[in-house]
Amino acid sequence: WEAVGVAASGDKVYVAASDSGMVSKGTVIQMSGADGQKWKEVGSRFLTLQHPMKKSISGVAVLGEQIFTIDTEGNLFTIQNGQIRQHKASPGNDIAVGGNSLYIATTSGQLERRALDLSNSQLIPMVKLMGGIGTDSRGTVYGVADHGIAAVDLSGQPRLVITKDQLQQPIDVAVDSRNGDLYVLDRAFIKRFDSTGRFLISVGSGCVKPSSITVDEMGKVYVADRAENFRNSKVLVFSGSDLASLNQS
């Protein structure tokens, strides 16, 4: 398996994983956020013998006990209480949950909002998305756009938060729900900005082929690395002290 997406909630980490072999399958792997142990494949059926998800899986999000995944072929899966259900959706590069809504970064560069029960959907005006998305608890969506980071709140008005001159090749963005700080996965670096877009610090991620970033409720940062192959693919974790600027505690 290669890690293509990552989400975290409570003491658990959820990894969207794609089979790097000839078989077209994807899955979600649940593990402990403390030490990476207690692996459990929650994206399969019948003792991991059946995989309804495809290797085109591209993102994962979690809300409480419910897990959402999206792929680039237009399949949205929900996982809850051991039940895996498939729904049709716009082909997506990433998925996020915030403000009682589900958001999909479509492969065409648009932002789609859905109700959590998936009953309806609408496109949200935004500059063209070029990578992953992240949300805060109020439902503001942040996304890689125009080689920077753009945001759109519930009013539907997009704005540029981090300009492209501060980044090199942004891949994904995550939001710390405690203070609104933004963590941008920029090539092989993690760059931290405050909620206004002021740069704080940059650290090496240690990744070979970084694919996704997320922040849990305690401020731990997780980065998925596809690496060169499934043998080296991994998820790295950074504490708040790893990513604290010199003028912050």
GROMACS .gro file of C-alpha atoms in nm:
model
  249
    1TRP     CA    1   0.000   0.000   0.000
    2GLU     CA    2   0.106   0.358  -0.073
    3ALA     CA    3  -0.022   0.643   0.148
    4VAL     CA    4  -0.206   0.901  -0.066
    5GLY     CA    5  -0.418   1.079   0.196
    6VAL     CA    6  -0.429   1.120   0.574
    7ALA     CA    7  -0.684   1.236   0.834
    8ALA     CA    8  -0.677   1.231   1.213
    9SER     CA    9  -0.935   1.246   1.488
   10GLY     CA   10  -0.905   1.171   1.858
   11ASP     CA   11  -0.626   0.921   1.904
   12LYS     CA   12  -0.664   0.763   1.560
   13VAL     CA   13  -0.506   0.826   1.221
   14TYR     CA   14  -0.675   0.725   0.896
   15VAL     CA   15  -0.471   0.666   0.582
   16ALA     CA   16  -0.615   0.651   0.231
   17ALA     CA   17  -0.396   0.391   0.063
   18SER     CA   18  -0.358   0.280  -0.297
   19ASP     CA   19  -0.231  -0.059  -0.414
   20SER     CA   20   0.088  -0.002  -0.612
   21GLY     CA   21   0.061  -0.340  -0.786
   22MET     CA   22  -0.140  -0.458  -1.082
   23VAL     CA   23  -0.459  -0.506  -0.882
   24SER     CA   24  -0.688  -0.201  -0.892
   25LYS     CA   25  -0.779  -0.155  -0.528
   26GLY     CA   26  -0.768   0.104  -0.252
   27THR     CA   27  -0.846   0.105   0.116
   28VAL     CA   28  -0.842   0.301   0.442
   29ILE     CA   29  -0.605   0.195   0.718
   30GLN     CA   30  -0.672   0.298   1.077
   31MET     CA   31  -0.387   0.317   1.326
   32SER     CA   32  -0.298   0.464   1.662
   33GLY     CA   33  -0.202   0.830   1.652
   34ALA     CA   34   0.032   0.778   1.948
   35ASP     CA   35   0.269   0.519   1.806
   36GLY     CA   36   0.139   0.406   1.464
   37GLN     CA   37   0.046   0.065   1.601
   38LYS     CA   38  -0.289  -0.120   1.611
   39TRP     CA   39  -0.330  -0.128   1.233
   40LYS     CA   40  -0.678  -0.210   1.109
   41GLU     CA   41  -0.793  -0.212   0.748
   42VAL     CA   42  -1.137  -0.049   0.768
   43GLY     CA   43  -1.179   0.000   0.392
   44SER     CA   44  -1.230  -0.367   0.307
   45ARG     CA   45  -1.487  -0.641   0.359
   46PHE     CA   46  -1.475  -1.009   0.446
   47LEU     CA   47  -1.147  -1.010   0.638
   48THR     CA   48  -0.974  -0.787   0.379
   49LEU     CA   49  -1.065  -1.021   0.091
   50GLN     CA   50  -1.291  -0.769  -0.085
   51HIS     CA   51  -1.192  -0.410  -0.163
   52PRO     CA   52  -1.477  -0.194  -0.296
   53MET     CA   53  -1.246   0.107  -0.327
   54LYS     CA   54  -1.019   0.151  -0.628
   55LYS     CA   55  -0.653   0.240  -0.648
   56SER     CA   56  -0.762   0.583  -0.774
   57ILE     CA   57  -0.850   0.672  -0.412
   58SER     CA   58  -0.715   1.022  -0.352
   59GLY     CA   59  -0.836   1.158  -0.019
   60VAL     CA   60  -0.984   1.078   0.321
   61ALA     CA   61  -1.172   1.279   0.585
   62VAL     CA   62  -1.320   1.187   0.922
   63LEU     CA   63  -1.596   1.323   1.142
   64GLY     CA   64  -1.647   1.138   1.468
   65GLU     CA   65  -1.691   0.772   1.378
   66GLN     CA   66  -1.772   0.839   1.012
   67ILE     CA   67  -1.504   0.820   0.743
   68PHE     CA   68  -1.532   0.966   0.392
   69THR     CA   69  -1.311   0.890   0.092
   70ILE     CA   70  -1.304   1.018  -0.264
   71ASP     CA   71  -1.133   0.895  -0.580
   72THR     CA   72  -1.050   1.045  -0.917
   73GLU     CA   73  -1.315   0.834  -1.091
   74GLY     CA   74  -1.616   0.985  -0.915
   75ASN     CA   75  -1.668   0.741  -0.630
   76LEU     CA   76  -1.739   0.863  -0.278
   77PHE     CA   77  -1.736   0.605   0.002
   78THR     CA   78  -1.862   0.634   0.357
   79ILE     CA   79  -1.749   0.400   0.633
   80GLN     CA   80  -1.935   0.378   0.964
   81ASN     CA   81  -1.989   0.097   1.214
   82GLY     CA   82  -1.815  -0.146   0.980
   83GLN     CA   83  -2.049  -0.063   0.691
   84ILE     CA   84  -1.899   0.061   0.362
   85ARG     CA   85  -2.133   0.242   0.125
   86GLN     CA   86  -2.058   0.372  -0.222
   87HIS     CA   87  -2.202   0.693  -0.369
   88LYS     CA   88  -2.152   0.880  -0.694
   89ALA     CA   89  -1.977   1.216  -0.679
   90SER     CA   90  -1.763   1.444  -0.886
   91PRO     CA   91  -1.416   1.297  -0.950
   92GLY     CA   92  -1.199   1.441  -0.675
   93ASN     CA   93  -0.839   1.502  -0.576
   94ASP     CA   94  -0.915   1.557  -0.206
   95ILE     CA   95  -1.196   1.565   0.049
   96ALA     CA   96  -1.250   1.751   0.377
   97VAL     CA   97  -1.517   1.801   0.646
   98GLY     CA   98  -1.597   2.128   0.823
   99GLY     CA   99  -1.890   2.341   0.937
  100ASN     CA  100  -2.137   2.051   0.902
  101SER     CA  101  -2.053   2.011   0.534
  102LEU     CA  102  -1.844   1.786   0.315
  103TYR     CA  103  -1.612   1.943   0.058
  104ILE     CA  104  -1.456   1.790  -0.252
  105ALA     CA  105  -1.169   1.937  -0.452
  106THR     CA  106  -1.272   1.815  -0.796
  107THR     CA  107  -1.027   1.705  -1.062
  108SER     CA  108  -1.150   1.995  -1.276
  109GLY     CA  109  -1.030   2.244  -1.013
  110GLN     CA  110  -1.368   2.330  -0.863
  111LEU     CA  111  -1.488   2.316  -0.503
  112GLU     CA  112  -1.801   2.112  -0.435
  113ARG     CA  113  -1.998   2.128  -0.111
  114ARG     CA  114  -2.230   1.850   0.002
  115ALA     CA  115  -2.451   1.796   0.302
  116LEU     CA  116  -2.310   1.535   0.541
  117ASP     CA  117  -2.597   1.303   0.451
  118LEU     CA  118  -2.494   1.353   0.084
  119SER     CA  119  -2.849   1.466   0.000
  120ASN     CA  120  -2.747   1.760  -0.216
  121SER     CA  121  -2.443   1.931  -0.361
  122GLN     CA  122  -2.341   2.268  -0.500
  123LEU     CA  123  -2.034   2.425  -0.654
  124ILE     CA  124  -1.869   2.700  -0.450
  125PRO     CA  125  -1.706   2.990  -0.638
  126MET     CA  126  -1.331   2.979  -0.585
  127VAL     CA  127  -1.013   3.032  -0.779
  128LYS     CA  128  -0.907   2.717  -0.963
  129LEU     CA  129  -0.785   2.452  -0.720
  130MET     CA  130  -0.449   2.294  -0.797
  131GLY     CA  131  -0.405   2.061  -0.499
  132GLY     CA  132  -0.547   1.955  -0.164
  133ILE     CA  133  -0.794   2.128   0.067
  134GLY     CA  134  -0.841   2.169   0.441
  135THR     CA  135  -1.119   2.315   0.657
  136ASP     CA  136  -1.162   2.476   0.994
  137SER     CA  137  -1.445   2.407   1.238
  138ARG     CA  138  -1.651   2.701   1.106
  139GLY     CA  139  -1.654   2.566   0.752
  140THR     CA  140  -1.394   2.796   0.595
  141VAL     CA  141  -1.218   2.599   0.322
  142TYR     CA  142  -0.851   2.650   0.237
  143GLY     CA  143  -0.708   2.514  -0.085
  144VAL     CA  144  -0.400   2.515  -0.303
  145ALA     CA  145  -0.481   2.765  -0.578
  146ASP     CA  146  -0.275   2.984  -0.810
  147HIS     CA  147   0.041   2.836  -0.652
  148GLY     CA  148  -0.067   2.988  -0.320
  149ILE     CA  149  -0.338   2.920  -0.061
  150ALA     CA  150  -0.689   3.059  -0.109
  151ALA     CA  151  -0.980   3.053   0.136
  152VAL     CA  152  -1.356   3.070   0.098
  153ASP     CA  153  -1.593   3.107   0.394
  154LEU     CA  154  -1.967   3.050   0.424
  155SER     CA  155  -2.034   3.381   0.250
  156GLY     CA  156  -1.884   3.228  -0.062
  157GLN     CA  157  -1.627   3.501  -0.119
  158PRO     CA  158  -1.281   3.364  -0.208
  159ARG     CA  159  -0.965   3.540  -0.093
  160LEU     CA  160  -0.594   3.472  -0.125
  161VAL     CA  161  -0.438   3.404   0.217
  162ILE     CA  162  -0.085   3.295   0.126
  163THR     CA  163   0.068   3.429  -0.193
  164LYS     CA  164   0.270   3.222  -0.436
  165ASP     CA  165   0.592   3.415  -0.364
  166GLN     CA  166   0.597   3.247  -0.019
  167LEU     CA  167   0.571   2.896  -0.162
  168GLN     CA  168   0.749   2.682  -0.418
  169GLN     CA  169   0.524   2.391  -0.511
  170PRO     CA  170   0.234   2.359  -0.265
  171ILE     CA  171   0.065   2.020  -0.247
  172ASP     CA  172  -0.183   2.033   0.040
  173VAL     CA  173  -0.294   2.249   0.334
  174ALA     CA  174  -0.429   2.176   0.683
  175VAL     CA  175  -0.577   2.398   0.955
  176ASP     CA  176  -0.516   2.386   1.330
  177SER     CA  177  -0.867   2.422   1.471
  178ARG     CA  178  -0.730   2.557   1.800
  179ASN     CA  179  -0.582   2.880   1.663
  180GLY     CA  180  -0.640   2.887   1.287
  181ASP     CA  181  -0.274   2.832   1.198
  182LEU     CA  182  -0.216   2.693   0.849
  183TYR     CA  183   0.024   2.413   0.764
  184VAL     CA  184   0.123   2.393   0.399
  185LEU     CA  185   0.291   2.089   0.251
  186ASP     CA  186   0.527   2.261   0.008
  187ARG     CA  187   0.743   2.016  -0.185
  188ALA     CA  188   0.951   1.842   0.086
  189PHE     CA  189   0.880   2.110   0.348
  190ILE     CA  190   0.610   2.187   0.602
  191LYS     CA  191   0.550   2.561   0.622
  192ARG     CA  192   0.351   2.710   0.908
  193PHE     CA  193   0.158   3.038   0.880
  194ASP     CA  194  -0.077   3.211   1.122
  195SER     CA  195  -0.444   3.263   1.034
  196THR     CA  196  -0.365   3.591   0.854
  197GLY     CA  197  -0.105   3.428   0.629
  198ARG     CA  198   0.200   3.554   0.818
  199PHE     CA  199   0.491   3.312   0.778
  200LEU     CA  200   0.614   3.148   1.099
  201ILE     CA  201   0.851   2.861   1.024
  202SER     CA  202   0.956   2.600   0.768
  203VAL     CA  203   1.087   2.253   0.847
  204GLY     CA  204   1.184   1.957   0.634
  205SER     CA  205   0.914   1.689   0.621
  206GLY     CA  206   1.153   1.399   0.564
  207CYS     CA  207   0.932   1.284   0.277
  208VAL     CA  208   1.040   1.155  -0.061
  209LYS     CA  209   0.702   1.197  -0.232
  210PRO     CA  210   0.471   1.386   0.008
  211SER     CA  211   0.101   1.358  -0.073
  212SER     CA  212  -0.115   1.487   0.215
  213ILE     CA  213  -0.109   1.675   0.546
  214THR     CA  214  -0.352   1.698   0.840
  215VAL     CA  215  -0.364   1.835   1.197
  216ASP     CA  216  -0.546   1.667   1.485
  217GLU     CA  217  -0.731   1.831   1.775
  218MET     CA  218  -0.415   1.840   1.987
  219GLY     CA  219  -0.205   2.013   1.722
  220LYS     CA  220  -0.011   1.708   1.602
  221VAL     CA  221   0.073   1.725   1.233
  222TYR     CA  222   0.066   1.413   1.016
  223VAL     CA  223   0.215   1.387   0.667
  224ALA     CA  224   0.158   1.103   0.420
  225ASP     CA  225   0.456   1.002   0.207
  226ARG     CA  226   0.402   0.780  -0.099
  227ALA     CA  227   0.782   0.743  -0.124
  228GLU     CA  228   0.937   0.549  -0.413
  229ASN     CA  229   0.728   0.238  -0.352
  230PHE     CA  230   0.499   0.063  -0.103
  231ARG     CA  231   0.793  -0.067   0.101
  232ASN     CA  232   0.899   0.284   0.198
  233SER     CA  233   0.560   0.457   0.206
  234LYS     CA  234   0.483   0.596   0.551
  235VAL     CA  235   0.307   0.855   0.767
  236LEU     CA  236   0.524   1.097   0.965
  237VAL     CA  237   0.408   1.279   1.277
  238PHE     CA  238   0.530   1.614   1.412
  239SER     CA  239   0.452   1.761   1.752
  240GLY     CA  240   0.380   2.126   1.820
  241SER     CA  241   0.734   2.178   1.943
  242ASP     CA  242   0.872   2.048   1.611
  243LEU     CA  243   0.687   2.323   1.429
  244ALA     CA  244   0.704   2.608   1.681
  245SER     CA  245   0.867   2.930   1.567
  246LEU     CA  246   1.139   3.081   1.780
  247ASN     CA  247   0.910   3.350   1.917
  248GLN     CA  248   0.633   3.114   2.021
  249SER     CA  249   0.597   2.873   2.311
   0.00000   0.00000   0.00000
